[in-house]
XYZ file of C-alpha atoms in Angstrom:
72
model
C 2.633 -0.693 3.176
C 3.402 -3.498 0.730
C 6.419 -3.470 -1.587
C 7.158 -5.694 -4.570
C 10.619 -7.082 -3.807
C 11.510 -8.947 -6.982
C 15.124 -7.776 -7.299
C 18.082 -7.279 -5.005
C 18.018 -3.598 -5.981
C 14.402 -3.313 -4.694
C 15.333 -4.984 -1.396
C 18.319 -2.680 -0.986
C 16.269 0.417 -1.738
C 13.643 -0.576 0.834
C 16.307 -1.208 3.476
C 17.997 2.154 2.813
C 14.656 4.011 2.964
C 13.582 2.346 6.215
C 17.009 2.850 7.821
C 16.896 6.557 7.035
C 13.260 6.862 8.195
C 14.346 5.391 11.529
C 17.302 7.777 11.785
C 19.925 5.041 11.795
C 23.409 5.296 10.355
C 24.667 2.289 8.420
C 27.068 1.458 11.264
C 24.222 1.496 13.798
C 21.956 -0.778 11.768
C 24.846 -3.090 10.946
C 25.669 -3.460 14.655
C 22.054 -4.058 15.628
C 21.660 -6.630 12.858
C 24.898 -8.486 13.513
C 26.336 -7.746 10.075
C 29.285 -5.683 8.887
C 29.014 -2.165 7.507
C 30.459 -3.307 4.177
C 27.800 -6.010 3.916
C 25.035 -3.511 4.680
C 26.387 -1.034 2.139
C 26.526 -3.720 -0.536
C 23.031 -4.864 0.394
C 21.638 -1.335 0.081
C 23.293 -1.081 -3.332
C 21.638 -4.280 -4.581
C 24.597 -6.660 -4.608
C 23.222 -9.982 -5.748
C 25.475 -12.255 -3.694
C 24.141 -11.163 -0.289
C 23.615 -13.994 2.206
C 19.915 -14.601 2.776
C 20.236 -15.131 6.541
C 21.969 -11.801 6.992
C 19.418 -10.062 4.770
C 16.628 -11.463 6.930
C 18.387 -10.192 10.099
C 18.580 -6.665 8.668
C 14.933 -6.731 7.568
C 13.850 -7.983 11.004
C 15.736 -5.193 12.784
C 13.877 -2.655 10.616
C 10.524 -4.255 11.466
C 9.963 -5.627 7.966
C 8.281 -9.026 7.646
C 9.016 -11.251 4.678
C 5.907 -13.058 3.502
C 5.714 -15.726 0.829
C 2.624 -15.546 -1.334
C 1.694 -17.445 -4.469
C 1.014 -15.300 -7.486
C -2.453 -15.552 -8.918
């Protein structure tokens, strides 16, 4: 499934949905992703200052690929 991820809120919502689908608590996903629980919570809530590298680690742990595509 493809999602339009144009805001930090959209990224956070996708992460929260996928985490819950996979039955993971925030602490579990944070540990698997190498980030803190506070960071993950802020990410899921759309905080705009999230570090890109950490965001990519969380997405990778959830099996979500980030693809760059030019708009038509």
